[in-house]
């Protein structure tokens, strides 16, 4: 996880944060004909993978942060063939396909599994259910931050299915296009100009706005110190005589004394 150029914190798979396309991916599949088998039409930031029918799919996720993530797959249950313990940041281990714990003879089967801090998971399933399936962290704020990928499974088989009319009516009512690639283009399916993408990386060092903010903050800080000296310490520079006179006046006004107060110097002289 990290901030991008707009200052907002995002989550990533392989440095890509999920950004919803202009045309929902399922509708791109249904309207793209033979182009449906090319993952490019689904956009740069949907992080889509096209799965062929009956592929054996292996998903490896290495956690590079200290959070626990409940990863969930739509459309399938999967075998959990590897699941590491939690690690400290300075001891984290990535999954090594050439050096790992033996696979279980009967792996755990789930549709959700916890990825431990700085750990890893390895999941497997057979692509035998055509559809557009999300794989994502089930913490809603992490999903909102973009921690998701899209699996487009057997797109030509998806095209043999017909969504109900209400499906298109809802899109129309919401102003959502129902044809086109991720950028909404139908004439050139590989033209992604105008597609929704993630913000640019956070720039290194100071930008112009940073310099302006620094200068203003410095000025306000100096002005604040001057104000403290000018007003906050003003009463502290009065001489002792003025302080005693003020105290005597307050006490007399409240009938608390009958004789004048003696200043420090007066008291010394009287003692002599």
Tab-separated table of C-alpha atoms in Angstrom:
chain	number	residue	atom	x	y	z
A	1	UNK	CA	0.000	0.000	0.000
A	2	UNK	CA	1.137	3.541	-0.635
A	3	UNK	CA	0.198	7.039	-1.725
A	4	UNK	CA	-0.036	8.145	-5.334
A	5	UNK	CA	0.238	11.626	-6.800
A	6	UNK	CA	-3.181	12.752	-5.555
A	7	UNK	CA	-2.080	12.102	-1.966
A	8	UNK	CA	-4.581	9.257	-1.450
A	9	UNK	CA	-3.503	5.868	-0.109
A	10	UNK	CA	-4.007	2.926	-2.515
A	11	UNK	CA	-3.533	-0.842	-2.450
A	12	UNK	CA	-1.841	-2.731	-5.273
A	13	UNK	CA	-1.408	-6.058	-7.012
A	14	UNK	CA	1.897	-5.910	-8.927
A	15	UNK	CA	1.905	-2.097	-8.649
A	16	UNK	CA	-1.563	-1.838	-10.220
A	17	UNK	CA	-4.549	-0.558	-8.260
A	18	UNK	CA	-7.987	-1.529	-9.566
A	19	UNK	CA	-9.918	1.289	-11.246
A	20	UNK	CA	-13.411	0.560	-12.590
A	21	UNK	CA	-13.672	0.928	-16.404
A	22	UNK	CA	-16.216	3.108	-18.205
A	23	UNK	CA	-17.933	-0.034	-19.515
A	24	UNK	CA	-18.392	-2.889	-17.013
A	25	UNK	CA	-16.070	-5.751	-17.949
A	26	UNK	CA	-18.935	-8.224	-18.406
A	27	UNK	CA	-20.551	-5.896	-20.951
A	28	UNK	CA	-17.236	-5.498	-22.764
A	29	UNK	CA	-17.110	-9.290	-23.039
A	30	UNK	CA	-20.655	-9.480	-24.408
A	31	UNK	CA	-20.160	-6.729	-26.988
A	32	UNK	CA	-16.614	-7.378	-28.239
A	33	UNK	CA	-17.011	-10.534	-30.347
A	34	UNK	CA	-13.709	-12.247	-31.107
A	35	UNK	CA	-11.771	-9.494	-29.305
A	36	UNK	CA	-13.108	-10.787	-25.990
A	37	UNK	CA	-10.158	-13.166	-25.656
A	38	UNK	CA	-7.640	-10.285	-25.571
A	39	UNK	CA	-7.150	-8.933	-22.049
A	40	UNK	CA	-6.030	-5.545	-23.383
A	41	UNK	CA	-9.567	-4.408	-24.225
A	42	UNK	CA	-10.542	-4.603	-20.554
A	43	UNK	CA	-8.201	-1.768	-19.651
A	44	UNK	CA	-4.887	-1.018	-18.001
A	45	UNK	CA	-6.230	-0.686	-14.475
A	46	UNK	CA	-8.834	-3.436	-14.220
A	47	UNK	CA	-5.916	-5.880	-13.935
A	48	UNK	CA	-7.806	-8.456	-15.995
A	49	UNK	CA	-6.641	-11.972	-16.884
A	50	UNK	CA	-8.341	-14.075	-19.554
A	51	UNK	CA	-8.697	-17.739	-18.566
A	52	UNK	CA	-9.180	-20.484	-21.117
A	53	UNK	CA	-11.735	-23.236	-20.437
A	54	UNK	CA	-10.485	-25.915	-18.024
A	55	UNK	CA	-7.202	-24.125	-17.321
A	56	UNK	CA	-5.651	-25.021	-13.977
A	57	UNK	CA	-5.179	-21.587	-12.445
A	58	UNK	CA	-2.642	-20.874	-9.701
A	59	UNK	CA	-2.756	-17.576	-7.825
A	60	UNK	CA	0.267	-16.635	-5.717
A	61	UNK	CA	-0.057	-13.647	-3.391
A	62	UNK	CA	2.941	-12.357	-1.422
A	63	UNK	CA	1.972	-9.911	1.297
A	64	UNK	CA	4.310	-6.927	1.543
A	65	UNK	CA	2.575	-5.161	4.413
A	66	UNK	CA	1.747	-5.807	8.054
A	67	UNK	CA	-1.999	-6.304	7.552
A	68	UNK	CA	-4.045	-9.524	7.541
A	69	UNK	CA	-6.084	-9.750	4.342
A	70	UNK	CA	-9.125	-12.039	3.848
A	71	UNK	CA	-8.910	-12.740	0.106
A	72	UNK	CA	-12.100	-13.893	-1.597
A	73	UNK	CA	-12.728	-15.333	-5.065
A	74	UNK	CA	-16.077	-15.024	-6.825
A	75	UNK	CA	-17.385	-17.876	-8.954
A	76	UNK	CA	-15.209	-20.649	-7.530
A	77	UNK	CA	-13.917	-22.477	-4.524
A	78	UNK	CA	-10.174	-23.037	-4.546
A	79	UNK	CA	-7.593	-25.319	-3.007
A	80	UNK	CA	-5.284	-23.653	-0.493
A	81	UNK	CA	-2.101	-25.462	-1.501
A	82	UNK	CA	0.260	-23.195	0.477
A	83	UNK	CA	-0.373	-20.782	3.344
A	84	UNK	CA	2.489	-19.325	5.326
A	85	UNK	CA	2.596	-18.131	8.894
A	86	UNK	CA	2.899	-14.448	9.733
A	87	UNK	CA	6.378	-12.929	9.544
A	88	UNK	CA	8.049	-9.854	10.937
A	89	UNK	CA	8.954	-7.239	8.343
A	90	UNK	CA	12.675	-7.973	8.533
A	91	UNK	CA	12.029	-11.732	8.252
A	92	UNK	CA	9.386	-11.824	5.507
A	93	UNK	CA	9.503	-14.617	2.947
A	94	UNK	CA	8.104	-14.686	-0.573
A	95	UNK	CA	6.773	-17.936	-1.996
A	96	UNK	CA	9.491	-19.897	-3.796
A	97	UNK	CA	8.024	-22.386	-6.323
A	98	UNK	CA	11.306	-24.316	-6.285
A	99	UNK	CA	11.625	-24.496	-2.513
A	100	UNK	CA	8.431	-24.784	-0.500
A	101	UNK	CA	6.648	-26.950	2.025
A	102	UNK	CA	5.181	-30.201	0.608
A	103	UNK	CA	1.662	-29.849	-0.772
A	104	UNK	CA	-1.092	-31.466	1.238
A	105	UNK	CA	-2.663	-34.585	-0.231
A	106	UNK	CA	-6.107	-33.171	0.522
A	107	UNK	CA	-5.786	-29.360	0.537
A	108	UNK	CA	-8.220	-27.105	2.312
A	109	UNK	CA	-11.045	-25.957	-0.004
A	110	UNK	CA	-12.469	-22.486	0.529
A	111	UNK	CA	-13.621	-19.353	-1.288
A	112	UNK	CA	-11.925	-17.059	1.257
A	113	UNK	CA	-8.549	-17.351	2.975
A	114	UNK	CA	-6.540	-15.131	5.320
A	115	UNK	CA	-3.198	-13.852	4.049
A	116	UNK	CA	-0.949	-13.298	7.060
A	117	UNK	CA	1.301	-10.241	7.582
A	118	UNK	CA	4.362	-10.427	5.302
A	119	UNK	CA	3.337	-13.995	4.403
A	120	UNK	CA	2.039	-15.701	1.266
A	121	UNK	CA	-0.754	-17.897	-0.070
A	122	UNK	CA	-0.925	-20.185	-3.109
A	123	UNK	CA	-4.383	-21.030	-4.461
A	124	UNK	CA	-5.493	-23.354	-7.265
A	125	UNK	CA	-8.755	-23.972	-9.089
A	126	UNK	CA	-10.030	-25.269	-12.408
A	127	UNK	CA	-11.519	-22.748	-14.838
A	128	UNK	CA	-14.823	-24.533	-15.411
A	129	UNK	CA	-17.336	-21.750	-14.701
A	130	UNK	CA	-17.518	-19.096	-17.469
A	131	UNK	CA	-17.939	-15.599	-16.104
A	132	UNK	CA	-16.242	-12.407	-14.996
A	133	UNK	CA	-14.975	-13.031	-11.489
A	134	UNK	CA	-13.467	-10.715	-8.891
A	135	UNK	CA	-10.553	-11.759	-6.685
A	136	UNK	CA	-10.162	-9.194	-3.935
A	137	UNK	CA	-9.518	-8.396	-0.309
A	138	UNK	CA	-12.792	-8.680	1.592
A	139	UNK	CA	-12.035	-5.679	3.791
A	140	UNK	CA	-14.232	-3.127	2.052
A	141	UNK	CA	-11.835	-0.221	2.511
A	142	UNK	CA	-9.009	-2.265	0.956
A	143	UNK	CA	-11.265	-3.119	-1.992
A	144	UNK	CA	-12.104	0.565	-2.306
A	145	UNK	CA	-8.355	1.243	-2.327
A	146	UNK	CA	-8.008	-1.050	-5.356
A	147	UNK	CA	-6.859	-4.401	-3.934
A	148	UNK	CA	-8.509	-6.532	-6.630
A	149	UNK	CA	-7.996	-8.301	-9.956
A	150	UNK	CA	-10.508	-9.507	-12.552
A	151	UNK	CA	-10.615	-13.014	-14.033
A	152	UNK	CA	-12.389	-13.195	-17.398
A	153	UNK	CA	-13.105	-16.896	-17.692
A	154	UNK	CA	-13.908	-18.444	-21.095
A	155	UNK	CA	-15.231	-15.198	-22.639
A	156	UNK	CA	-16.568	-16.859	-25.804
A	157	UNK	CA	-18.750	-19.115	-23.676
A	158	UNK	CA	-19.983	-16.045	-21.788
A	159	UNK	CA	-21.153	-14.593	-25.114
A	160	UNK	CA	-23.471	-17.564	-25.559
A	161	UNK	CA	-25.453	-16.376	-22.550
A	162	UNK	CA	-28.058	-13.599	-22.627
A	163	UNK	CA	-28.474	-11.258	-19.648
A	164	UNK	CA	-32.047	-10.308	-18.681
A	165	UNK	CA	-33.450	-7.084	-20.115
A	166	UNK	CA	-33.475	-5.517	-16.661
A	167	UNK	CA	-29.688	-5.732	-16.662
A	168	UNK	CA	-29.452	-3.311	-19.579
A	169	UNK	CA	-32.289	-1.107	-18.310
A	170	UNK	CA	-30.493	-0.577	-15.000
A	171	UNK	CA	-27.313	0.440	-16.820
A	172	UNK	CA	-29.263	2.831	-19.021
A	173	UNK	CA	-30.999	4.384	-16.008
A	174	UNK	CA	-27.617	4.922	-14.333
A	175	UNK	CA	-25.954	6.306	-17.446
A	176	UNK	CA	-23.554	3.351	-17.725
A	177	UNK	CA	-22.501	2.400	-21.296
A	178	UNK	CA	-23.326	-1.179	-22.308
A	179	UNK	CA	-20.970	-1.546	-25.276
A	180	UNK	CA	-17.282	-0.913	-25.830
A	181	UNK	CA	-13.879	-1.468	-24.293
A	182	UNK	CA	-12.697	-0.078	-20.955
A	183	UNK	CA	-12.584	3.419	-22.463
A	184	UNK	CA	-16.027	3.075	-24.058
A	185	UNK	CA	-14.762	2.800	-27.653
A	186	UNK	CA	-16.548	0.482	-30.097
A	187	UNK	CA	-14.855	1.335	-33.393
A	188	UNK	CA	-11.324	0.470	-32.287
A	189	UNK	CA	-11.340	-2.067	-29.486
A	190	UNK	CA	-7.652	-1.509	-28.728
A	191	UNK	CA	-7.921	2.264	-28.399
A	192	UNK	CA	-7.846	2.887	-24.660
A	193	UNK	CA	-7.522	6.646	-24.820
A	194	UNK	CA	-9.713	8.156	-22.131
A	195	UNK	CA	-9.924	5.035	-19.967
A	196	UNK	CA	-10.016	5.532	-16.187
A	197	UNK	CA	-6.507	4.966	-14.810
A	198	UNK	CA	-4.732	5.284	-11.487
A	199	UNK	CA	-3.104	8.624	-10.583
A	200	UNK	CA	0.528	9.255	-11.441
A	201	UNK	CA	3.163	8.221	-8.876
A	202	UNK	CA	3.850	10.499	-5.946
A	203	UNK	CA	6.639	12.868	-7.093
A	204	UNK	CA	9.956	12.747	-5.274
A	205	UNK	CA	11.071	15.774	-3.287
A	206	UNK	CA	9.233	19.101	-3.138
A	207	UNK	CA	6.806	20.341	-5.775
A	208	UNK	CA	5.896	23.998	-6.334
A	209	UNK	CA	2.895	23.581	-4.031
A	210	UNK	CA	5.205	22.083	-1.425
A	211	UNK	CA	7.563	25.055	-1.542
A	212	UNK	CA	4.643	27.499	-1.251
A	213	UNK	CA	3.175	25.574	1.695
A	214	UNK	CA	6.600	25.453	3.390
A	215	UNK	CA	7.111	29.206	2.960
A	216	UNK	CA	3.645	30.044	4.317
A	217	UNK	CA	4.074	27.675	7.278
A	218	UNK	CA	7.468	29.221	8.102
A	219	UNK	CA	6.039	32.745	7.984
A	220	UNK	CA	3.101	31.804	10.224
A	221	UNK	CA	5.466	30.109	12.690
A	222	UNK	CA	7.731	33.164	12.932
A	223	UNK	CA	4.719	35.482	13.266
A	224	UNK	CA	3.382	33.275	16.061
A	225	UNK	CA	6.647	33.526	18.006
A	226	UNK	CA	6.684	37.303	17.545
A	227	UNK	CA	3.103	37.494	18.831
A	228	UNK	CA	4.019	35.535	21.958
A	229	UNK	CA	6.954	37.835	22.670
A	230	UNK	CA	5.008	40.999	21.865
A	231	UNK	CA	1.846	40.247	23.823
A	232	UNK	CA	2.374	37.185	25.995
A	233	UNK	CA	5.486	38.477	27.792
A	234	UNK	CA	4.443	42.137	27.970
A	235	UNK	CA	3.265	41.968	31.590
A	236	UNK	CA	6.459	40.262	32.713
A	237	UNK	CA	8.642	43.330	32.116
A	238	UNK	CA	6.886	45.616	34.634
A	239	UNK	CA	9.060	46.762	37.540
A	240	UNK	CA	8.449	45.609	41.094
A	241	UNK	CA	7.045	48.983	42.202
A	242	UNK	CA	4.185	48.793	39.710
A	243	UNK	CA	3.348	45.256	40.806
A	244	UNK	CA	3.220	46.204	44.505
A	245	UNK	CA	1.139	49.301	43.785
A	246	UNK	CA	-1.406	47.280	41.865
A	247	UNK	CA	-1.602	44.614	44.575
A	248	UNK	CA	-2.022	47.268	47.298
A	249	UNK	CA	-4.833	48.929	45.363
A	250	UNK	CA	-6.692	45.631	44.955
A	251	UNK	CA	-6.379	44.804	48.663
A	252	UNK	CA	-7.517	48.270	49.745
A	253	UNK	CA	-10.516	48.154	47.417
A	254	UNK	CA	-11.581	44.952	49.123
A	255	UNK	CA	-10.918	46.246	52.678
A	256	UNK	CA	-8.308	43.596	53.244
A	257	UNK	CA	-5.517	45.857	54.587
A	258	UNK	CA	-5.333	48.982	56.732
A	259	UNK	CA	-1.683	49.902	56.242
A	260	UNK	CA	0.327	50.327	53.060
A	261	UNK	CA	2.217	47.338	51.767
A	262	UNK	CA	5.967	47.568	51.932
A	263	UNK	CA	8.065	46.871	48.928
A	264	UNK	CA	11.140	44.750	49.300
A	265	UNK	CA	13.401	47.816	49.586
A	266	UNK	CA	11.114	49.550	52.121
A	267	UNK	CA	11.082	46.466	54.323
A	268	UNK	CA	14.866	46.325	54.360
A	269	UNK	CA	15.155	49.986	55.335
A	270	UNK	CA	12.622	49.590	58.190
A	271	UNK	CA	14.475	46.594	59.570
A	272	UNK	CA	17.582	48.726	59.833
